[in-house]
Amino acid sequence: DAGVTQSPTHLIKTRGQQVTLRCSPKSGHDTVSWYQQALGQGPQFIFQYYEEEERQRGNFPDRFSGHQFPNYSSELNVNALLLGDSALYLCASSLVYTEAFFGQGTRLTVV
Amino acid sequence: AQSVTQLDSHVSVSEGTPVLLRCNYSSSYSPSLFWYVQHPNKGLQLLLKYTSAATLVKGINGFEAEFKKSETSFHLTKPSAHMSDAAEYFCVVSAEGGGSNYKLTFGKGTLLTVNP
């Protein structure tokens, strides 16, 4: 079992650009959540996808959007990047009432 | 709404001595609580979870935590620290007591340093 896999591992973008991050959940998991972890901080919840729909959303602007595919994999899109979007983006997968398994994250740097 | 406060941003111990990482929570409902560990350049790993069963929860690698409702605390302990325990530790509460399938709220983290 490969666990939760995220790609790419590192990414550098310019202010104003758009970025797409990808996540493949642990085998058998149907729920994917995304978190943003700024340097020196705990992860913050962005949103969660289940059955290809956004089920919960944290306090993030509409520039942050996502998608879940029929195979349960997911994408996180961020438009109009700001310097403050630089962070480690973590994907977590789970089933109902199971613990969340996290990927190793994508380190996004906005310059 | 729910929140978590980790009372120490940095804890330093000697190898072989006890570890105590402190966490207080706030939740409108009966909470589900977790401790996660993050080693450098690695993802988050679940150490243990409390979901309204036994108040003393045993986790991996010798860690345990005790849920104290009267004190709204969920402190993490280990009798004897090992060098490999050096990492960032996060106390986490889930929304509405719904287990980790719901939104997780993280504390700011406690960096554990283990000295030889």
PDB file of C-alpha atoms in Angstrom:
ATOM      1  CA  ASP A   1       0.000   0.000   0.000  1.00  0.00           C
ATOM      2  CA  ALA A   2       1.567   3.248  -1.179  1.00  0.00           C
ATOM      3  CA  GLY A   3      -0.312   5.374   1.321  1.00  0.00           C
ATOM      4  CA  VAL A   4      -1.223   8.950   0.431  1.00  0.00           C
ATOM      5  CA  THR A   5       0.891  10.315  -2.400  1.00  0.00           C
ATOM      6  CA  GLN A   6       1.211  13.953  -3.399  1.00  0.00           C
ATOM      7  CA  SER A   7       2.792  15.591  -6.398  1.00  0.00           C
ATOM      8  CA  PRO A   8       4.894  17.504  -7.004  1.00  0.00           C
ATOM      9  CA  THR A   9       7.036  17.519  -3.867  1.00  0.00           C
ATOM     10  CA  HIS A  10       8.351  21.024  -4.464  1.00  0.00           C
ATOM     11  CA  LEU A  11       7.142  23.880  -6.620  1.00  0.00           C
ATOM     12  CA  ILE A  12       8.206  27.468  -7.244  1.00  0.00           C
ATOM     13  CA  LYS A  13       5.706  29.912  -8.747  1.00  0.00           C
ATOM     14  CA  THR A  14       5.562  33.631  -9.412  1.00  0.00           C
ATOM     15  CA  ARG A  15       3.057  35.977  -7.824  1.00  0.00           C
ATOM     16  CA  GLY A  16      -0.189  36.091  -9.800  1.00  0.00           C
ATOM     17  CA  GLN A  17       0.258  32.668 -11.350  1.00  0.00           C
ATOM     18  CA  GLN A  18      -1.983  29.669 -10.841  1.00  0.00           C
ATOM     19  CA  VAL A  19      -0.946  26.297  -9.413  1.00  0.00           C
ATOM     20  CA  THR A  20      -2.432  22.793  -9.257  1.00  0.00           C
ATOM     21  CA  LEU A  21      -1.426  20.257  -6.633  1.00  0.00           C
ATOM     22  CA  ARG A  22      -2.383  16.587  -6.801  1.00  0.00           C
ATOM     23  CA  CYS A  23      -3.206  13.911  -4.271  1.00  0.00           C
ATOM     24  CA  SER A  24      -3.861  10.176  -4.520  1.00  0.00           C
ATOM     25  CA  PRO A  25      -5.555   8.803  -1.400  1.00  0.00           C
ATOM     26  CA  LYS A  26      -4.660   5.655   0.463  1.00  0.00           C
ATOM     27  CA  SER A  27      -6.176   2.599  -1.163  1.00  0.00           C
ATOM     28  CA  GLY A  28      -9.841   2.238  -0.219  1.00  0.00           C
ATOM     29  CA  HIS A  29     -10.245   5.747   1.175  1.00  0.00           C
ATOM     30  CA  ASP A  30     -13.013   7.887  -0.273  1.00  0.00           C
ATOM     31  CA  THR A  31     -12.553  11.210   1.523  1.00  0.00           C
ATOM     32  CA  VAL A  32      -9.786  13.716   0.809  1.00  0.00           C
ATOM     33  CA  SER A  33      -8.964  16.796   2.868  1.00  0.00           C
ATOM     34  CA  TRP A  34      -6.454  19.550   2.157  1.00  0.00           C
ATOM     35  CA  TYR A  35      -4.464  21.534   4.717  1.00  0.00           C
ATOM     36  CA  GLN A  36      -2.087  24.483   4.500  1.00  0.00           C
ATOM     37  CA  GLN A  37       0.877  24.538   6.885  1.00  0.00           C
ATOM     38  CA  ALA A  38       2.764  27.828   7.030  1.00  0.00           C
ATOM     39  CA  LEU A  39       6.276  27.802   8.407  1.00  0.00           C
ATOM     40  CA  GLY A  40       6.271  27.319  12.167  1.00  0.00           C
ATOM     41  CA  GLN A  41       2.508  26.831  12.342  1.00  0.00           C
ATOM     42  CA  GLY A  42       0.100  23.937  12.623  1.00  0.00           C
ATOM     43  CA  PRO A  43      -1.811  22.822   9.535  1.00  0.00           C
ATOM     44  CA  GLN A  44      -5.006  24.727   8.733  1.00  0.00           C
ATOM     45  CA  PHE A  45      -8.008  23.072   7.103  1.00  0.00           C
ATOM     46  CA  ILE A  46      -8.762  24.265   3.572  1.00  0.00           C
ATOM     47  CA  PHE A  47     -11.567  21.936   2.431  1.00  0.00           C
ATOM     48  CA  GLN A  48     -12.722  18.340   2.214  1.00  0.00           C
ATOM     49  CA  TYR A  49     -14.070  16.336  -0.705  1.00  0.00           C
ATOM     50  CA  TYR A  50     -16.373  13.336  -0.581  1.00  0.00           C
ATOM     51  CA  GLU A  51     -18.229  11.748  -3.488  1.00  0.00           C
ATOM     52  CA  GLU A  52     -16.728  14.374  -5.791  1.00  0.00           C
ATOM     53  CA  GLU A  53     -18.288  17.255  -3.861  1.00  0.00           C
ATOM     54  CA  GLU A  54     -16.869  19.800  -1.458  1.00  0.00           C
ATOM     55  CA  ARG A  55     -18.353  18.803   1.889  1.00  0.00           C
ATOM     56  CA  GLN A  56     -16.650  21.164   4.319  1.00  0.00           C
ATOM     57  CA  ARG A  57     -14.620  24.320   3.857  1.00  0.00           C
ATOM     58  CA  GLY A  58     -12.296  26.262   6.107  1.00  0.00           C
ATOM     59  CA  ASN A  59     -11.663  29.983   6.187  1.00  0.00           C
ATOM     60  CA  PHE A  60      -9.894  30.301   2.848  1.00  0.00           C
ATOM     61  CA  PRO A  61     -10.759  32.633  -0.053  1.00  0.00           C
ATOM     62  CA  ASP A  62     -12.340  31.499  -3.291  1.00  0.00           C
ATOM     63  CA  ARG A  63      -8.924  31.578  -4.930  1.00  0.00           C
ATOM     64  CA  PHE A  64      -8.570  28.145  -3.397  1.00  0.00           C
ATOM     65  CA  SER A  65     -10.625  25.535  -5.202  1.00  0.00           C
ATOM     66  CA  GLY A  66     -10.550  21.821  -5.608  1.00  0.00           C
ATOM     67  CA  HIS A  67     -11.828  18.790  -7.356  1.00  0.00           C
ATOM     68  CA  GLN A  68     -12.267  15.109  -6.638  1.00  0.00           C
ATOM     69  CA  PHE A  69     -12.286  12.544  -9.402  1.00  0.00           C
ATOM     70  CA  PRO A  70     -14.292   9.287  -9.596  1.00  0.00           C
ATOM     71  CA  ASN A  71     -11.187   7.326  -8.507  1.00  0.00           C
ATOM     72  CA  TYR A  72     -11.140   9.520  -5.321  1.00  0.00           C
ATOM     73  CA  SER A  73      -7.943  11.345  -6.259  1.00  0.00           C
ATOM     74  CA  SER A  74      -8.045  15.091  -5.789  1.00  0.00           C
ATOM     75  CA  GLU A  75      -6.586  18.380  -6.968  1.00  0.00           C
ATOM     76  CA  LEU A  76      -6.080  21.652  -5.168  1.00  0.00           C
ATOM     77  CA  ASN A  77      -6.000  24.774  -7.333  1.00  0.00           C
ATOM     78  CA  VAL A  78      -4.843  28.170  -6.203  1.00  0.00           C
ATOM     79  CA  ASN A  79      -5.342  31.195  -8.469  1.00  0.00           C
ATOM     80  CA  ALA A  80      -3.695  34.601  -8.372  1.00  0.00           C
ATOM     81  CA  LEU A  81      -0.921  33.419  -6.086  1.00  0.00           C
ATOM     82  CA  LEU A  82       0.245  35.694  -3.287  1.00  0.00           C
ATOM     83  CA  LEU A  83       3.534  35.599  -1.422  1.00  0.00           C
ATOM     84  CA  GLY A  84       1.536  34.541   1.638  1.00  0.00           C
ATOM     85  CA  ASP A  85       0.429  31.363  -0.112  1.00  0.00           C
ATOM     86  CA  SER A  86       3.934  29.974   0.339  1.00  0.00           C
ATOM     87  CA  ALA A  87       3.495  26.927   2.572  1.00  0.00           C
ATOM     88  CA  LEU A  88       3.495  23.169   2.834  1.00  0.00           C
ATOM     89  CA  TYR A  89       0.227  21.819   1.430  1.00  0.00           C
ATOM     90  CA  LEU A  90      -0.866  18.538   2.966  1.00  0.00           C
ATOM     91  CA  CYS A  91      -3.410  16.086   1.695  1.00  0.00           C
ATOM     92  CA  ALA A  92      -5.133  13.629   4.024  1.00  0.00           C
ATOM     93  CA  SER A  93      -7.378  10.708   3.182  1.00  0.00           C
ATOM     94  CA  SER A  94      -9.817   8.794   5.329  1.00  0.00           C
ATOM     95  CA  LEU A  95     -12.978   6.740   5.560  1.00  0.00           C
ATOM     96  CA  VAL A  96     -15.921   7.483   7.810  1.00  0.00           C
ATOM     97  CA  TYR A  97     -14.717   7.303  11.446  1.00  0.00           C
ATOM     98  CA  THR A  98     -11.176   6.271  10.608  1.00  0.00           C
ATOM     99  CA  GLU A  99      -8.103   8.317  11.330  1.00  0.00           C
ATOM    100  CA  ALA A 100      -6.755  10.610   8.644  1.00  0.00           C
ATOM    101  CA  PHE A 101      -3.610   9.512   6.834  1.00  0.00           C
ATOM    102  CA  PHE A 102      -1.407  12.319   5.565  1.00  0.00           C
ATOM    103  CA  GLY A 103       0.861  12.576   2.572  1.00  0.00           C
ATOM    104  CA  GLN A 104       4.315  14.110   2.774  1.00  0.00           C
ATOM    105  CA  GLY A 105       3.068  17.343   1.296  1.00  0.00           C
ATOM    106  CA  THR A 106       3.913  19.750  -1.510  1.00  0.00           C
ATOM    107  CA  ARG A 107       6.199  22.631  -0.623  1.00  0.00           C
ATOM    108  CA  LEU A 108       4.989  25.687  -2.568  1.00  0.00           C
ATOM    109  CA  THR A 109       7.191  28.765  -2.780  1.00  0.00           C
ATOM    110  CA  VAL A 110       5.761  31.937  -4.309  1.00  0.00           C
ATOM    111  CA  VAL A 111       8.327  34.502  -5.427  1.00  0.00           C
TER     112      VAL A 111
ATOM    113  CA  ALA B   1     -16.370  25.909  17.399  1.00  0.00           C
ATOM    114  CA  GLN B   2     -13.318  24.086  18.633  1.00  0.00           C
ATOM    115  CA  SER B   3      -9.741  25.077  19.379  1.00  0.00           C
ATOM    116  CA  VAL B   4      -6.549  23.653  20.774  1.00  0.00           C
ATOM    117  CA  THR B   5      -3.809  25.308  22.813  1.00  0.00           C
ATOM    118  CA  GLN B   6      -0.427  23.679  23.120  1.00  0.00           C
ATOM    119  CA  LEU B   7       1.094  25.217  26.193  1.00  0.00           C
ATOM    120  CA  ASP B   8       4.753  24.832  25.222  1.00  0.00           C
ATOM    121  CA  SER B   9       6.253  25.714  21.853  1.00  0.00           C
ATOM    122  CA  HIS B  10       9.496  23.885  22.696  1.00  0.00           C
ATOM    123  CA  VAL B  11      10.299  21.110  25.168  1.00  0.00           C
ATOM    124  CA  SER B  12      13.812  19.827  25.713  1.00  0.00           C
ATOM    125  CA  VAL B  13      14.553  16.574  27.587  1.00  0.00           C
ATOM    126  CA  SER B  14      17.467  14.238  28.075  1.00  0.00           C
ATOM    127  CA  GLU B  15      17.412  10.759  26.597  1.00  0.00           C
ATOM    128  CA  GLY B  16      15.864   8.309  29.053  1.00  0.00           C
ATOM    129  CA  THR B  17      13.884  10.945  30.990  1.00  0.00           C
ATOM    130  CA  PRO B  18      10.084  11.388  30.888  1.00  0.00           C
ATOM    131  CA  VAL B  19       8.318  13.454  28.261  1.00  0.00           C
ATOM    132  CA  LEU B  20       5.292  15.675  28.935  1.00  0.00           C
ATOM    133  CA  LEU B  21       3.681  17.699  26.155  1.00  0.00           C
ATOM    134  CA  ARG B  22       0.703  19.746  27.314  1.00  0.00           C
ATOM    135  CA  CYS B  23      -2.524  20.414  25.445  1.00  0.00           C
ATOM    136  CA  ASN B  24      -5.788  22.119  26.389  1.00  0.00           C
ATOM    137  CA  TYR B  25      -8.836  22.012  24.159  1.00  0.00           C
ATOM    138  CA  SER B  26     -12.093  23.823  23.715  1.00  0.00           C
ATOM    139  CA  SER B  27     -15.088  22.200  22.054  1.00  0.00           C
ATOM    140  CA  SER B  28     -18.819  22.764  22.041  1.00  0.00           C
ATOM    141  CA  TYR B  29     -19.447  19.056  21.815  1.00  0.00           C
ATOM    142  CA  SER B  30     -17.866  15.894  23.112  1.00  0.00           C
ATOM    143  CA  PRO B  31     -14.552  16.045  21.301  1.00  0.00           C
ATOM    144  CA  SER B  32     -12.440  13.581  19.428  1.00  0.00           C
ATOM    145  CA  LEU B  33      -8.795  14.317  20.197  1.00  0.00           C
ATOM    146  CA  PHE B  34      -5.589  13.224  18.540  1.00  0.00           C
ATOM    147  CA  TRP B  35      -1.843  13.606  18.766  1.00  0.00           C
ATOM    148  CA  TYR B  36       0.138  13.640  15.527  1.00  0.00           C
ATOM    149  CA  VAL B  37       3.921  13.691  15.084  1.00  0.00           C
ATOM    150  CA  GLN B  38       5.813  15.294  12.221  1.00  0.00           C
ATOM    151  CA  HIS B  39       9.436  14.411  11.608  1.00  0.00           C
ATOM    152  CA  PRO B  40      11.485  16.729   9.355  1.00  0.00           C
ATOM    153  CA  ASN B  41      10.590  16.370   5.699  1.00  0.00           C
ATOM    154  CA  LYS B  42       7.985  13.739   6.479  1.00  0.00           C
ATOM    155  CA  GLY B  43       4.221  13.711   6.647  1.00  0.00           C
ATOM    156  CA  LEU B  44       2.095  13.679   9.769  1.00  0.00           C
ATOM    157  CA  GLN B  45       1.782  10.373  11.595  1.00  0.00           C
ATOM    158  CA  LEU B  46      -0.990   9.562  14.060  1.00  0.00           C
ATOM    159  CA  LEU B  47       0.337   8.713  17.534  1.00  0.00           C
ATOM    160  CA  LEU B  48      -2.976   8.110  19.282  1.00  0.00           C
ATOM    161  CA  LYS B  49      -6.630   9.118  19.378  1.00  0.00           C
ATOM    162  CA  TYR B  50      -9.383   9.581  21.949  1.00  0.00           C
ATOM    163  CA  THR B  51     -12.972   9.057  20.828  1.00  0.00           C
ATOM    164  CA  SER B  52     -15.002   8.837  24.067  1.00  0.00           C
ATOM    165  CA  ALA B  53     -13.911   5.350  25.080  1.00  0.00           C
ATOM    166  CA  ALA B  54     -11.203   4.881  27.760  1.00  0.00           C
ATOM    167  CA  THR B  55      -9.827   8.166  29.082  1.00  0.00           C
ATOM    168  CA  LEU B  56      -6.262   6.819  29.116  1.00  0.00           C
ATOM    169  CA  VAL B  57      -5.220   6.231  25.547  1.00  0.00           C
ATOM    170  CA  LYS B  58      -2.160   4.247  24.537  1.00  0.00           C
ATOM    171  CA  GLY B  59      -0.474   4.978  21.240  1.00  0.00           C
ATOM    172  CA  ILE B  60       2.514   3.922  19.225  1.00  0.00           C
ATOM    173  CA  ASN B  61       6.159   4.076  20.317  1.00  0.00           C
ATOM    174  CA  GLY B  62       5.307   4.069  24.030  1.00  0.00           C
ATOM    175  CA  PHE B  63       3.302   7.303  24.042  1.00  0.00           C
ATOM    176  CA  GLU B  64       0.051   7.716  25.936  1.00  0.00           C
ATOM    177  CA  ALA B  65      -2.375  10.526  26.723  1.00  0.00           C
ATOM    178  CA  GLU B  66      -5.070  11.071  29.311  1.00  0.00           C
ATOM    179  CA  PHE B  67      -8.354  12.823  28.561  1.00  0.00           C
ATOM    180  CA  LYS B  68      -9.440  14.981  31.513  1.00  0.00           C
ATOM    181  CA  LYS B  69     -12.800  16.591  30.873  1.00  0.00           C
ATOM    182  CA  SER B  70     -12.797  18.628  34.091  1.00  0.00           C
ATOM    183  CA  GLU B  71      -9.485  20.224  33.100  1.00  0.00           C
ATOM    184  CA  THR B  72     -10.181  20.222  29.318  1.00  0.00           C
ATOM    185  CA  SER B  73      -6.737  18.723  28.858  1.00  0.00           C
ATOM    186  CA  PHE B  74      -5.204  15.974  26.759  1.00  0.00           C
ATOM    187  CA  HIS B  75      -1.525  15.847  27.713  1.00  0.00           C
ATOM    188  CA  LEU B  76       0.883  13.509  25.934  1.00  0.00           C
ATOM    189  CA  THR B  77       3.431  11.533  27.964  1.00  0.00           C
ATOM    190  CA  LYS B  78       6.165   8.966  27.522  1.00  0.00           C
ATOM    191  CA  PRO B  79       8.110   7.406  30.404  1.00  0.00           C
ATOM    192  CA  SER B  80      11.502   7.444  28.724  1.00  0.00           C
ATOM    193  CA  ALA B  81      12.539   9.611  25.775  1.00  0.00           C
ATOM    194  CA  HIS B  82      14.503   8.205  22.879  1.00  0.00           C
ATOM    195  CA  MET B  83      16.600  10.165  20.416  1.00  0.00           C
ATOM    196  CA  SER B  84      14.225   9.144  17.633  1.00  0.00           C
ATOM    197  CA  ASP B  85      11.363  10.966  19.437  1.00  0.00           C
ATOM    198  CA  ALA B  86      12.794  14.353  18.435  1.00  0.00           C
ATOM    199  CA  ALA B  87      10.133  15.903  16.207  1.00  0.00           C
ATOM    200  CA  GLU B  88       7.200  18.347  16.100  1.00  0.00           C
ATOM    201  CA  TYR B  89       4.072  17.196  17.927  1.00  0.00           C
ATOM    202  CA  PHE B  90       0.564  18.460  17.235  1.00  0.00           C
ATOM    203  CA  CYS B  91      -2.502  18.202  19.419  1.00  0.00           C
ATOM    204  CA  VAL B  92      -5.638  18.033  17.278  1.00  0.00           C
ATOM    205  CA  VAL B  93      -9.394  18.203  17.855  1.00  0.00           C
ATOM    206  CA  SER B  94     -12.028  17.223  15.331  1.00  0.00           C
ATOM    207  CA  ALA B  95     -15.110  19.243  14.554  1.00  0.00           C
ATOM    208  CA  GLU B  96     -18.290  18.312  16.341  1.00  0.00           C
ATOM    209  CA  GLY B  97     -16.740  15.173  17.857  1.00  0.00           C
ATOM    210  CA  GLY B  98     -17.090  13.489  14.530  1.00  0.00           C
ATOM    211  CA  GLY B  99     -13.798  11.662  14.413  1.00  0.00           C
ATOM    212  CA  SER B 100     -11.076  12.408  11.968  1.00  0.00           C
ATOM    213  CA  ASN B 101     -13.420  12.172   9.005  1.00  0.00           C
ATOM    214  CA  TYR B 102     -14.410  15.694   9.908  1.00  0.00           C
ATOM    215  CA  LYS B 103     -12.338  18.861   9.795  1.00  0.00           C
ATOM    216  CA  LEU B 104      -9.284  18.699  12.074  1.00  0.00           C
ATOM    217  CA  THR B 105      -8.182  21.726  14.081  1.00  0.00           C
ATOM    218  CA  PHE B 106      -4.476  21.685  14.925  1.00  0.00           C
ATOM    219  CA  GLY B 107      -2.546  23.347  17.693  1.00  0.00           C
ATOM    220  CA  LYS B 108       0.549  25.362  16.820  1.00  0.00           C
ATOM    221  CA  GLY B 109       2.818  22.463  17.683  1.00  0.00           C
ATOM    222  CA  THR B 110       5.457  21.596  20.266  1.00  0.00           C
ATOM    223  CA  LEU B 111       9.000  20.967  19.133  1.00  0.00           C
ATOM    224  CA  LEU B 112      10.540  18.159  21.192  1.00  0.00           C
ATOM    225  CA  THR B 113      14.306  18.108  21.443  1.00  0.00           C
ATOM    226  CA  VAL B 114      16.035  15.063  22.955  1.00  0.00           C
ATOM    227  CA  ASN B 115      19.557  15.565  24.240  1.00  0.00           C
ATOM    228  CA  PRO B 116      22.040  12.682  24.511  1.00  0.00           C
TER     229      PRO B 116
END
